[in-house]
Each structure stands twice: as structure tokens, then as C-alpha cells.
């Protein structure tokens, strides 16, 4: 049984199209990988710069704390009292931040929708396991397969 020239050329066209699609998909995947590597490098560099800036800001905060304490000393407070006031101020700010952060954590929903969805999937799965699978039935709804394919 030999195929007609039209069928052979159609088969060749389908094979070429399939090959082109495969090449295109592979090329797109390689492009995505290259872009991702580039973006990861940029994010890493930016994170390093932000960390350096945060460290520098922390050093400035320490120096500003000393400056505030020494201004209080110049205004007539004892040195120990000036540094104690600055320390207590930072402890109060830290306590306030912990309080606000704790309140934010208490408001978390705990992935309620995801948990509900997973429970629903478990119920469907367990109900499937209880029903015997018989020939001529498909899917979760156990619809009978009709002989004419409809």
C-alpha cells in the first residue's frame, strides 16, 4: 500500500510543523532560563546593596544615639542619666514594634481557603475510594460511557 503524493507531503508538513514547534518551545525555555539567571543576578546585587545600606543606617543610628546623649549631658544631665534615657527610649520603640508585629501576626488567616480546598479534595478522593469502579464509568461523577461515543 503506497501513499499518494498528497498524503506524503501532508505527513511531511505535519512532521516539519511538529519539529518547528519543538524547536520553538526549546528556544523559549532557553530564553526564559537566560532571563531568569539575569534577573536573579540583579536581585542578588540589589539585595546586597540594600543590606549594605541597612548596615550603614544602623551605624548612623548608633552615632546619632551617642550625639543625643551627649547633647543631654551638655544641657546639664548626668552622663549616666542621659545614656539611660536614650536606652529606655529605644527599648520603648522596640516594645512598640514587637506589639504591632504581634498584632499583625494574630490577624493571619492561616490559609483558610487553601485548607478548605484541600479538605474538599480529600472528601472527593475518599468518596471515590468508597465507590466501586465498574467498566463503562468515567471520572468523579461516574457517568456511564455511551457506546456511540457521545
Short mmCIF file of N, CA, C and O in Angstrom, two decimals:
data_model
loop_
_atom_site.label_atom_id
_atom_site.label_comp_id
_atom_site.label_asym_id
_atom_site.label_seq_id
_atom_site.Cartn_x
_atom_site.Cartn_y
_atom_site.Cartn_z
N UNK A 1 0.84 -1.18 0.00
CA UNK A 1 0.00 0.00 0.00
C UNK A 1 0.87 1.23 0.00
O UNK A 1 1.47 1.59 1.00
N UNK A 2 0.99 1.89 -1.08
CA UNK A 2 1.77 3.11 -1.13
C UNK A 2 0.83 4.30 -0.98
O UNK A 2 -0.32 4.26 -1.38
N UNK A 3 1.37 5.36 -0.37
CA UNK A 3 0.57 6.55 -0.14
C UNK A 3 0.65 7.46 -1.36
O UNK A 3 1.63 7.45 -2.09
N UNK A 4 -0.40 8.23 -1.53
CA UNK A 4 -0.39 9.18 -2.64
C UNK A 4 0.55 10.34 -2.31
O UNK A 4 0.86 10.57 -1.14
N UNK A 5 1.01 11.08 -3.34
CA UNK A 5 1.92 12.20 -3.08
C UNK A 5 1.34 13.25 -2.15
O UNK A 5 2.04 13.85 -1.36
N UNK A 6 0.00 13.47 -2.22
CA UNK A 6 -0.63 14.46 -1.35
C UNK A 6 -0.52 14.03 0.11
O UNK A 6 -0.26 14.83 1.00
N UNK A 7 -0.73 12.73 0.38
CA UNK A 7 -0.67 12.23 1.75
C UNK A 7 0.76 12.29 2.28
O UNK A 7 1.00 12.61 3.43
N UNK A 8 1.72 11.97 1.44
CA UNK A 8 3.11 12.02 1.86
C UNK A 8 3.53 13.46 2.18
O UNK A 8 4.18 13.72 3.18
N UNK A 9 3.13 14.39 1.34
CA UNK A 9 3.51 15.78 1.60
C UNK A 9 2.80 16.31 2.84
O UNK A 9 3.37 17.08 3.59
N UNK A 10 1.56 15.88 3.07
CA UNK A 10 0.84 16.29 4.27
C UNK A 10 1.54 15.73 5.50
O UNK A 10 1.74 16.44 6.48
N UNK A 11 1.94 14.48 5.43
CA UNK A 11 2.67 13.87 6.54
C UNK A 11 4.00 14.58 6.79
O UNK A 11 4.39 14.82 7.93
N UNK A 12 4.69 14.93 5.69
CA UNK A 12 5.96 15.64 5.83
C UNK A 12 5.74 17.02 6.43
O UNK A 12 6.52 17.49 7.26
N UNK A 13 4.66 17.68 5.99
CA UNK A 13 4.35 19.01 6.56
C UNK A 13 4.04 18.92 8.04
O UNK A 13 4.47 19.76 8.84
N UNK A 14 3.28 17.91 8.43
CA UNK A 14 2.95 17.72 9.85
C UNK A 14 4.23 17.45 10.65
O UNK A 14 4.43 18.00 11.73
N UNK A 15 5.11 16.63 10.10
CA UNK A 15 6.37 16.33 10.78
C UNK A 15 7.23 17.59 10.92
O UNK A 15 7.83 17.84 11.96
N UNK A 16 7.28 18.39 9.84
CA UNK A 16 8.05 19.64 9.90
C UNK A 16 7.46 20.61 10.92
O UNK A 16 8.19 21.24 11.68
N UNK A 17 6.13 20.71 10.91
CA UNK A 17 5.47 21.61 11.86
C UNK A 17 5.75 21.16 13.29
O UNK A 17 6.04 21.97 14.18
N UNK A 18 5.68 19.88 13.52
CA UNK A 18 5.96 19.33 14.86
C UNK A 18 7.40 19.64 15.26
O UNK A 18 7.68 20.03 16.40
N UNK A 19 8.34 19.47 14.32
CA UNK A 19 9.75 19.76 14.60
C UNK A 19 9.95 21.24 14.90
O UNK A 19 10.67 21.61 15.83
N UNK A 20 9.29 22.12 14.13
CA UNK A 20 9.41 23.55 14.34
C UNK A 20 8.83 23.96 15.69
O UNK A 20 9.41 24.80 16.39
N UNK A 21 7.72 23.37 16.06
CA UNK A 21 7.10 23.67 17.35
C UNK A 21 8.02 23.23 18.48
O UNK A 21 8.22 23.97 19.45
N UNK A 22 8.62 22.05 18.37
CA UNK A 22 9.55 21.57 19.39
C UNK A 22 10.74 22.51 19.52
O UNK A 22 11.16 22.85 20.63
N UNK A 23 11.28 22.93 18.36
CA UNK A 23 12.42 23.86 18.39
C UNK A 23 12.02 25.18 19.02
O UNK A 23 12.77 25.75 19.84
N UNK A 24 10.84 25.67 18.68
CA UNK A 24 10.36 26.93 19.24
C UNK A 24 10.19 26.83 20.75
O UNK A 24 10.61 27.71 21.50
N UNK A 25 9.60 25.74 21.23
CA UNK A 25 9.39 25.56 22.67
C UNK A 25 10.74 25.49 23.38
O UNK A 25 10.94 26.11 24.42
N UNK A 26 11.70 24.72 22.82
CA UNK A 26 13.02 24.63 23.45
C UNK A 26 13.70 26.00 23.49
O UNK A 26 14.31 26.38 24.49
N UNK A 27 13.57 26.76 22.41
CA UNK A 27 14.17 28.10 22.36
C UNK A 27 13.54 29.02 23.40
O UNK A 27 14.24 29.79 24.07
N UNK A 28 12.23 28.95 23.55
CA UNK A 28 11.54 29.78 24.54
C UNK A 28 11.97 29.41 25.95
O UNK A 28 12.14 30.28 26.81
N UNK A 29 12.14 28.13 26.21
CA UNK A 29 12.59 27.68 27.53
C UNK A 29 14.00 28.19 27.81
O UNK A 29 14.29 28.67 28.91
N UNK A 30 14.89 28.11 26.82
CA UNK A 30 16.25 28.62 27.00
C UNK A 30 16.24 30.13 27.23
O UNK A 30 17.00 30.64 28.06
N UNK A 31 15.38 30.86 26.51
CA UNK A 31 15.27 32.30 26.71
C UNK A 31 14.79 32.61 28.13
O UNK A 31 15.32 33.48 28.80
N UNK A 32 13.79 31.86 28.58
CA UNK A 32 13.27 32.06 29.94
C UNK A 32 14.36 31.80 30.98
O UNK A 32 14.49 32.54 31.96
N UNK A 33 15.16 30.73 30.77
CA UNK A 33 16.25 30.43 31.71
C UNK A 33 17.27 31.56 31.74
O UNK A 33 17.73 31.97 32.81
N UNK A 34 17.63 32.08 30.57
CA UNK A 34 18.61 33.16 30.49
C UNK A 34 18.09 34.42 31.18
O UNK A 34 18.81 35.07 31.93
N UNK A 35 16.82 34.75 30.92
CA UNK A 35 16.23 35.92 31.57
C UNK A 35 16.18 35.74 33.08
O UNK A 35 16.43 36.67 33.84
N UNK A 36 15.83 34.53 33.54
CA UNK A 36 15.74 34.27 34.97
C UNK A 36 17.11 34.40 35.62
O UNK A 36 17.24 35.01 36.69
N UNK A 37 18.15 33.85 34.98
CA UNK A 37 19.51 33.99 35.52
C UNK A 37 19.90 35.46 35.64
O UNK A 37 20.46 35.89 36.65
N UNK A 38 19.59 36.24 34.61
CA UNK A 38 19.90 37.67 34.62
C UNK A 38 19.16 38.37 35.75
O UNK A 38 19.74 39.16 36.49
N UNK A 39 17.85 38.06 35.91
CA UNK A 39 17.05 38.68 36.96
C UNK A 39 17.54 38.28 38.35
O UNK A 39 17.56 39.10 39.26
N UNK A 40 17.94 37.02 38.51
CA UNK A 40 18.42 36.55 39.81
C UNK A 40 19.70 37.30 40.18
O UNK A 40 19.88 37.69 41.33
N UNK A 41 20.59 37.50 39.21
CA UNK A 41 21.82 38.26 39.48
C UNK A 41 21.49 39.68 39.90
O UNK A 41 22.08 40.22 40.83
N UNK A 42 20.54 40.31 39.21
CA UNK A 42 20.16 41.68 39.55
C UNK A 42 19.53 41.75 40.94
O UNK A 42 19.82 42.66 41.71
N UNK A 43 18.67 40.79 41.27
CA UNK A 43 18.04 40.77 42.59
C UNK A 43 19.10 40.54 43.67
O UNK A 43 19.07 41.18 44.73
N UNK A 44 20.05 39.65 43.41
CA UNK A 44 21.13 39.41 44.38
C UNK A 44 21.97 40.65 44.61
O UNK A 44 22.30 40.98 45.75
N UNK A 45 22.31 41.34 43.53
CA UNK A 45 23.08 42.57 43.66
C UNK A 45 22.30 43.62 44.44
O UNK A 45 22.84 44.28 45.33
N UNK A 46 21.04 43.77 44.11
CA UNK A 46 20.20 44.76 44.81
C UNK A 46 20.07 44.40 46.29
O UNK A 46 20.14 45.28 47.15
N UNK A 47 19.90 43.12 46.60
CA UNK A 47 19.79 42.70 48.00
C UNK A 47 21.08 43.01 48.75
O UNK A 47 21.04 43.47 49.90
N UNK A 48 22.22 42.79 48.12
CA UNK A 48 23.49 43.12 48.75
C UNK A 48 23.62 44.61 49.02
O UNK A 48 24.09 45.03 50.09
N UNK A 49 23.20 45.42 48.05
CA UNK A 49 23.25 46.86 48.23
C UNK A 49 22.31 47.33 49.34
O UNK A 49 22.66 48.21 50.14
N UNK A 50 21.10 46.74 49.40
CA UNK A 50 20.17 47.09 50.48
C UNK A 50 20.72 46.69 51.84
O UNK A 50 20.57 47.42 52.82
N UNK A 51 21.37 45.53 51.91
CA UNK A 51 21.97 45.09 53.18
C UNK A 51 23.07 46.05 53.61
O UNK A 51 23.18 46.41 54.79
N UNK A 52 23.91 46.48 52.67
CA UNK A 52 24.97 47.44 52.99
C UNK A 52 24.37 48.76 53.46
O UNK A 52 24.85 49.36 54.43
N UNK A 53 23.30 49.21 52.80
CA UNK A 53 22.64 50.46 53.20
C UNK A 53 22.04 50.32 54.59
O UNK A 53 22.13 51.26 55.41
N UNK A 54 21.43 49.18 54.89
CA UNK A 54 20.85 48.96 56.22
C UNK A 54 21.93 48.97 57.29
O UNK A 54 21.75 49.53 58.38
N UNK A 55 23.08 48.36 56.99
CA UNK A 55 24.20 48.35 57.94
C UNK A 55 24.69 49.78 58.20
O UNK A 55 24.92 50.16 59.35
N UNK A 56 24.82 50.55 57.12
CA UNK A 56 25.27 51.93 57.28
C UNK A 56 24.26 52.76 58.08
O UNK A 56 24.65 53.57 58.93
N UNK A 57 22.97 52.54 57.81
CA UNK A 57 21.94 53.25 58.56
C UNK A 57 21.99 52.87 60.04
O UNK A 57 21.78 53.72 60.92
N UNK A 58 22.27 51.60 60.32
CA UNK A 58 22.38 51.15 61.71
C UNK A 58 23.55 51.85 62.41
O UNK A 58 23.43 52.28 63.56
N UNK A 59 24.67 51.96 61.71
CA UNK A 59 25.81 52.68 62.28
C UNK A 59 25.45 54.14 62.55
O UNK A 59 25.83 54.71 63.58
N UNK A 60 24.71 54.75 61.64
CA UNK A 60 24.29 56.15 61.83
C UNK A 60 23.36 56.28 63.03
O UNK A 60 23.44 57.26 63.78
N UNK A 61 22.50 55.29 63.24
CA UNK A 61 21.61 55.31 64.39
C UNK A 61 22.41 55.25 65.69
O UNK A 61 22.11 55.97 66.66
N UNK A 62 23.43 54.42 65.71
CA UNK A 62 24.28 54.33 66.90
C UNK A 62 24.97 55.66 67.16
O UNK A 62 24.97 56.17 68.30
N UNK A 63 25.55 56.25 66.12
CA UNK A 63 26.23 57.54 66.29
C UNK A 63 25.25 58.64 66.70
O UNK A 63 25.58 59.50 67.54
N UNK A 64 24.05 58.63 66.11
CA UNK A 64 23.04 59.63 66.48
C UNK A 64 22.63 59.45 67.94
O UNK A 64 22.38 60.45 68.65
N UNK A 65 22.57 58.21 68.41
CA UNK A 65 22.23 57.96 69.81
C UNK A 65 23.27 58.57 70.74
O UNK A 65 22.93 59.19 71.76
N UNK A 66 24.54 58.39 70.40
CA UNK A 66 25.61 59.00 71.20
C UNK A 66 25.48 60.52 71.17
O UNK A 66 25.65 61.20 72.20
N UNK A 67 25.20 61.05 69.99
CA UNK A 67 25.09 62.51 69.86
C UNK A 67 23.95 63.04 70.73
O UNK A 67 24.10 64.06 71.42
N UNK A 68 22.81 62.36 70.70
CA UNK A 68 21.65 62.79 71.52
C UNK A 68 22.02 62.74 73.00
O UNK A 68 21.70 63.66 73.77
N UNK A 69 22.66 61.65 73.41
CA UNK A 69 23.05 61.52 74.82
C UNK A 69 24.02 62.63 75.23
O UNK A 69 23.86 63.24 76.31
N UNK A 70 24.99 62.93 74.38
CA UNK A 70 25.96 63.98 74.73
C UNK A 70 25.34 65.37 74.71
O UNK A 70 25.76 66.27 75.47
N UNK A 71 24.30 65.57 73.87
CA UNK A 71 23.58 66.85 73.91
C UNK A 71 22.88 66.98 75.24
O UNK A 71 22.87 68.07 75.86
N UNK A 72 22.29 65.89 75.73
CA UNK A 72 21.64 65.93 77.04
C UNK A 72 22.65 66.22 78.15
O UNK A 72 22.34 66.93 79.12
N UNK A 73 23.85 65.65 78.02
CA UNK A 73 24.91 65.92 79.00
C UNK A 73 25.26 67.41 78.98
O UNK A 73 25.42 68.05 80.03
N UNK A 74 25.37 67.99 77.81
CA UNK A 74 25.69 69.42 77.69
C UNK A 74 24.58 70.29 78.26
O UNK A 74 24.83 71.41 78.70
N UNK A 75 23.34 69.76 78.23
CA UNK A 75 22.21 70.52 78.79
C UNK A 75 22.15 70.41 80.31
O UNK A 75 21.28 71.01 80.94
N UNK A 76 23.05 69.62 80.90
CA UNK A 76 23.11 69.59 82.36
C UNK A 76 22.77 68.26 82.99
O UNK A 76 22.86 68.12 84.21
N UNK A 77 22.37 67.24 82.23
CA UNK A 77 22.07 65.93 82.81
C UNK A 77 23.36 65.18 83.09
O UNK A 77 24.39 65.39 82.42
N UNK A 78 23.29 64.29 84.07
CA UNK A 78 24.44 63.43 84.33
C UNK A 78 24.62 62.49 83.15
O UNK A 78 23.64 62.10 82.49
N UNK A 79 25.86 62.12 82.89
CA UNK A 79 26.14 61.28 81.72
C UNK A 79 25.37 59.96 81.79
O UNK A 79 24.78 59.53 80.81
N UNK A 80 25.36 59.32 82.95
CA UNK A 80 24.66 58.03 83.09
C UNK A 80 23.18 58.21 82.84
O UNK A 80 22.52 57.35 82.25
N UNK A 81 22.59 59.33 83.29
CA UNK A 81 21.16 59.57 83.10
C UNK A 81 20.83 59.82 81.62
O UNK A 81 19.83 59.31 81.11
N UNK A 82 21.68 60.56 80.93
CA UNK A 82 21.45 60.84 79.51
C UNK A 82 21.46 59.54 78.69
O UNK A 82 20.56 59.30 77.87
N UNK A 83 22.46 58.70 78.94
CA UNK A 83 22.53 57.43 78.20
C UNK A 83 21.40 56.49 78.59
O UNK A 83 20.89 55.74 77.75
N UNK A 84 20.96 56.54 79.85
CA UNK A 84 19.83 55.71 80.29
C UNK A 84 18.55 56.15 79.60
O UNK A 84 17.74 55.31 79.17
N UNK A 85 18.35 57.45 79.46
CA UNK A 85 17.15 57.97 78.79
C UNK A 85 17.13 57.51 77.33
O UNK A 85 16.09 57.06 76.82
N UNK A 86 18.26 57.62 76.64
CA UNK A 86 18.34 57.19 75.23
C UNK A 86 18.06 55.69 75.13
O UNK A 86 17.31 55.23 74.27
N UNK A 87 18.63 54.90 76.03
CA UNK A 87 18.43 53.45 76.02
C UNK A 87 16.97 53.10 76.27
O UNK A 87 16.39 52.25 75.57
N UNK A 88 16.34 53.74 77.25
CA UNK A 88 14.93 53.47 77.55
C UNK A 88 14.05 53.86 76.36
O UNK A 88 13.09 53.16 76.03
N UNK A 89 14.39 54.98 75.69
CA UNK A 89 13.63 55.37 74.51
C UNK A 89 13.66 54.26 73.45
O UNK A 89 12.63 53.88 72.90
N UNK A 90 14.86 53.71 73.18
CA UNK A 90 14.97 52.64 72.18
C UNK A 90 14.26 51.36 72.63
O UNK A 90 13.68 50.65 71.81
N UNK A 91 14.29 51.07 73.92
CA UNK A 91 13.56 49.90 74.43
C UNK A 91 12.06 50.07 74.24
O UNK A 91 11.35 49.11 73.88
N UNK A 92 11.55 51.28 74.47
CA UNK A 92 10.12 51.54 74.27
C UNK A 92 9.74 51.42 72.80
O UNK A 92 8.69 50.84 72.46
N UNK A 93 10.59 51.96 71.92
CA UNK A 93 10.32 51.83 70.48
C UNK A 93 10.33 50.36 70.08
O UNK A 93 9.46 49.90 69.33
N UNK A 94 11.31 49.59 70.57
CA UNK A 94 11.38 48.16 70.25
C UNK A 94 10.14 47.43 70.77
O UNK A 94 9.58 46.58 70.06
N UNK A 95 9.69 47.76 71.98
CA UNK A 95 8.50 47.11 72.54
C UNK A 95 7.27 47.44 71.70
O UNK A 95 6.41 46.57 71.45
N UNK A 96 7.17 48.69 71.27
CA UNK A 96 6.04 49.08 70.41
C UNK A 96 6.06 48.31 69.09
O UNK A 96 5.02 47.83 68.63
N UNK A 97 7.25 48.16 68.49
CA UNK A 97 7.36 47.41 67.24
C UNK A 97 6.98 45.94 67.44
O UNK A 97 6.30 45.34 66.60
N UNK A 98 7.41 45.35 68.55
CA UNK A 98 7.04 43.96 68.85
C UNK A 98 5.53 43.84 69.03
O UNK A 98 4.90 42.91 68.52
N UNK A 99 4.93 44.80 69.72
CA UNK A 99 3.49 44.78 69.94
C UNK A 99 2.73 44.86 68.61
O UNK A 99 1.83 44.06 68.35
N UNK A 100 3.12 45.79 67.76
CA UNK A 100 2.45 45.95 66.46
C UNK A 100 2.67 44.71 65.60
O UNK A 100 1.74 44.20 64.95
N UNK A 101 3.89 44.18 65.59
CA UNK A 101 4.17 42.97 64.82
C UNK A 101 3.36 41.78 65.30
O UNK A 101 2.85 40.99 64.51
N UNK A 102 3.22 41.64 66.62
CA UNK A 102 2.43 40.54 67.18
C UNK A 102 0.97 40.68 66.79
O UNK A 102 0.31 39.70 66.45
N UNK A 103 0.46 41.90 66.81
CA UNK A 103 -0.94 42.13 66.40
C UNK A 103 -1.15 41.77 64.94
O UNK A 103 -2.18 41.21 64.57
N UNK A 104 -0.17 42.08 64.11
CA UNK A 104 -0.27 41.73 62.69
C UNK A 104 -0.28 40.22 62.50
O UNK A 104 -0.99 39.69 61.65
N UNK A 105 0.52 39.49 63.28
CA UNK A 105 0.55 38.03 63.17
C UNK A 105 -0.75 37.41 63.63
O UNK A 105 -1.17 36.39 63.08
N UNK A 106 -1.39 37.99 64.63
CA UNK A 106 -2.66 37.43 65.12
C UNK A 106 -3.76 37.55 64.07
O UNK A 106 -4.70 36.80 64.08
N UNK A 107 -3.62 38.47 63.15
CA UNK A 107 -4.62 38.66 62.12
C UNK A 107 -4.47 37.73 60.92
O UNK A 107 -5.24 37.79 59.98
N UNK A 108 -3.47 36.83 60.96
CA UNK A 108 -3.28 35.92 59.83
C UNK A 108 -4.45 34.96 59.71
O UNK A 108 -4.95 34.45 60.69
N UNK A 109 -4.83 34.69 58.48
CA UNK A 109 -5.96 33.80 58.22
C UNK A 109 -5.56 32.34 58.29
O UNK A 109 -6.40 31.48 58.44
N UNK A 110 -4.29 32.04 58.17
CA UNK A 110 -3.85 30.65 58.24
C UNK A 110 -4.23 29.83 57.02
O UNK A 110 -4.52 28.66 57.15
N UNK A 111 -4.27 30.44 55.87
CA UNK A 111 -4.58 29.76 54.62
C UNK A 111 -5.91 29.01 54.71
O UNK A 111 -6.00 27.84 54.36
N UNK A 112 -6.94 29.69 55.16
CA UNK A 112 -8.24 29.05 55.35
C UNK A 112 -8.81 28.51 54.04
O UNK A 112 -9.33 27.41 53.99
N UNK A 113 -8.71 29.31 52.98
CA UNK A 113 -9.28 28.85 51.70
C UNK A 113 -8.53 27.65 51.16
O UNK A 113 -9.14 26.72 50.64
N UNK A 114 -7.20 27.66 51.27
CA UNK A 114 -6.42 26.52 50.79
C UNK A 114 -6.75 25.27 51.60
O UNK A 114 -6.93 24.19 51.04
N UNK A 115 -6.84 25.42 52.92
CA UNK A 115 -7.19 24.28 53.78
C UNK A 115 -8.56 23.73 53.41
O UNK A 115 -8.75 22.51 53.31
N UNK A 116 -9.52 24.62 53.19
CA UNK A 116 -10.88 24.20 52.82
C UNK A 116 -10.85 23.47 51.48
O UNK A 116 -11.50 22.45 51.30
N UNK A 117 -10.06 23.98 50.54
CA UNK A 117 -9.97 23.36 49.22
C UNK A 117 -9.35 21.97 49.31
O UNK A 117 -9.82 21.02 48.68
N UNK A 118 -8.29 21.83 50.12
CA UNK A 118 -7.64 20.52 50.28
C UNK A 118 -8.58 19.54 50.95
O UNK A 118 -8.65 18.38 50.56
N UNK A 119 -9.34 20.01 51.94
CA UNK A 119 -10.31 19.12 52.60
C UNK A 119 -11.36 18.65 51.59
O UNK A 119 -11.76 17.50 51.61
N UNK A 120 -11.77 19.56 50.70
CA UNK A 120 -12.73 19.18 49.68
C UNK A 120 -12.16 18.13 48.74
O UNK A 120 -12.85 17.18 48.36
N UNK A 121 -10.88 18.27 48.39
CA UNK A 121 -10.24 17.27 47.53
C UNK A 121 -10.14 15.93 48.25
O UNK A 121 -10.34 14.88 47.64
N UNK A 122 -9.85 15.96 49.54
CA UNK A 122 -9.75 14.72 50.31
C UNK A 122 -11.11 14.03 50.36
O UNK A 122 -11.20 12.81 50.26
N UNK A 123 -12.18 14.83 50.52
CA UNK A 123 -13.52 14.24 50.56
C UNK A 123 -13.87 13.60 49.23
O UNK A 123 -14.44 12.51 49.18
N UNK A 124 -13.52 14.27 48.14
CA UNK A 124 -13.80 13.70 46.81
C UNK A 124 -13.01 12.42 46.62
O UNK A 124 -13.54 11.41 46.16
N UNK A 125 -11.74 12.44 47.02
CA UNK A 125 -10.89 11.27 46.87
C UNK A 125 -11.41 10.12 47.72
O UNK A 125 -11.48 8.98 47.27
N UNK A 126 -11.80 10.40 48.97
CA UNK A 126 -12.28 9.33 49.84
C UNK A 126 -13.62 8.79 49.35
O UNK A 126 -13.90 7.60 49.44
N UNK A 127 -14.49 9.66 48.78
CA UNK A 127 -15.76 9.17 48.26
C UNK A 127 -15.53 8.32 47.01
O UNK A 127 -16.27 7.38 46.74
N UNK A 128 -14.48 8.65 46.22
CA UNK A 128 -14.15 7.83 45.05
C UNK A 128 -13.70 6.45 45.47
O UNK A 128 -14.03 5.47 44.84
N UNK A 129 -12.91 6.41 46.55
CA UNK A 129 -12.40 5.12 47.01
C UNK A 129 -13.51 4.23 47.52
O UNK A 129 -13.44 3.02 47.43
N UNK A 130 -14.59 4.81 48.05
CA UNK A 130 -15.69 4.02 48.58
C UNK A 130 -16.53 3.42 47.47
O UNK A 130 -17.08 2.35 47.61
N UNK A 131 -16.66 4.14 46.33
CA UNK A 131 -17.47 3.64 45.23
C UNK A 131 -16.67 2.65 44.41
O UNK A 131 -15.53 2.91 44.06
N UNK A 132 -17.26 1.52 44.09
CA UNK A 132 -16.52 0.57 43.25
C UNK A 132 -16.45 1.10 41.81
O UNK A 132 -17.40 1.66 41.30
N UNK A 133 -15.32 0.94 41.20
CA UNK A 133 -15.13 1.36 39.82
C UNK A 133 -15.58 0.21 38.94
O UNK A 133 -15.09 -0.90 39.07
N UNK A 134 -16.50 0.51 38.06
CA UNK A 134 -17.00 -0.51 37.16
C UNK A 134 -16.70 -0.11 35.73
O UNK A 134 -16.50 1.07 35.43
N UNK A 135 -16.68 -1.07 34.86
CA UNK A 135 -16.43 -0.79 33.45
C UNK A 135 -17.55 0.08 32.90
O UNK A 135 -18.70 -0.07 33.25
N UNK A 136 -17.20 1.02 32.06
CA UNK A 136 -18.20 1.88 31.44
C UNK A 136 -18.45 3.15 32.22
O UNK A 136 -19.38 3.86 31.92
N UNK A 137 -17.65 3.43 33.27
CA UNK A 137 -17.83 4.66 34.03
C UNK A 137 -16.55 5.49 33.95
O UNK A 137 -15.45 4.95 33.97
N UNK A 138 -16.74 6.81 33.88
CA UNK A 138 -15.60 7.72 33.78
C UNK A 138 -15.70 8.81 34.84
O UNK A 138 -16.78 9.23 35.19
N UNK A 139 -14.55 9.28 35.29
CA UNK A 139 -14.46 10.49 36.09
C UNK A 139 -15.05 10.39 37.48
O UNK A 139 -15.52 9.34 37.92
N UNK A 140 -15.04 11.54 38.16
CA UNK A 140 -15.51 11.62 39.53
C UNK A 140 -17.01 11.41 39.60
O UNK A 140 -17.53 10.85 40.56
N UNK A 141 -17.72 11.82 38.57
CA UNK A 141 -19.18 11.76 38.61
C UNK A 141 -19.73 10.39 38.23
O UNK A 141 -20.92 10.16 38.32
N UNK A 142 -18.88 9.51 37.82
CA UNK A 142 -19.26 8.14 37.44
C UNK A 142 -20.38 8.14 36.40
O UNK A 142 -21.40 7.52 36.55
N UNK A 143 -20.13 8.89 35.32
CA UNK A 143 -21.10 8.91 34.23
C UNK A 143 -20.87 7.71 33.35
O UNK A 143 -19.74 7.36 33.01
N UNK A 144 -21.93 7.06 32.95
CA UNK A 144 -21.75 5.89 32.08
C UNK A 144 -21.25 6.32 30.71
O UNK A 144 -21.62 7.37 30.20
N UNK A 145 -20.38 5.50 30.14
CA UNK A 145 -19.87 5.75 28.80
C UNK A 145 -20.87 5.18 27.81
O UNK A 145 -21.24 4.01 27.89
N UNK A 146 -21.30 6.00 26.85
CA UNK A 146 -22.27 5.54 25.86
C UNK A 146 -21.54 4.89 24.71
O UNK A 146 -20.48 5.34 24.30
N UNK A 147 -22.10 3.81 24.16
CA UNK A 147 -21.42 3.08 23.10
C UNK A 147 -21.14 3.91 21.85
O UNK A 147 -20.17 3.67 21.15
N UNK A 148 -21.97 4.91 21.54
CA UNK A 148 -21.76 5.67 20.31
C UNK A 148 -20.72 6.78 20.50
O UNK A 148 -20.44 7.54 19.58
N UNK A 149 -20.10 6.91 21.70
CA UNK A 149 -19.01 7.85 21.92
C UNK A 149 -19.46 9.24 22.27
O UNK A 149 -18.69 10.16 22.34
N UNK A 150 -20.75 9.46 22.51
CA UNK A 150 -21.24 10.81 22.84
C UNK A 150 -21.36 11.00 24.30
O UNK A 150 -21.66 10.28 25.12
#
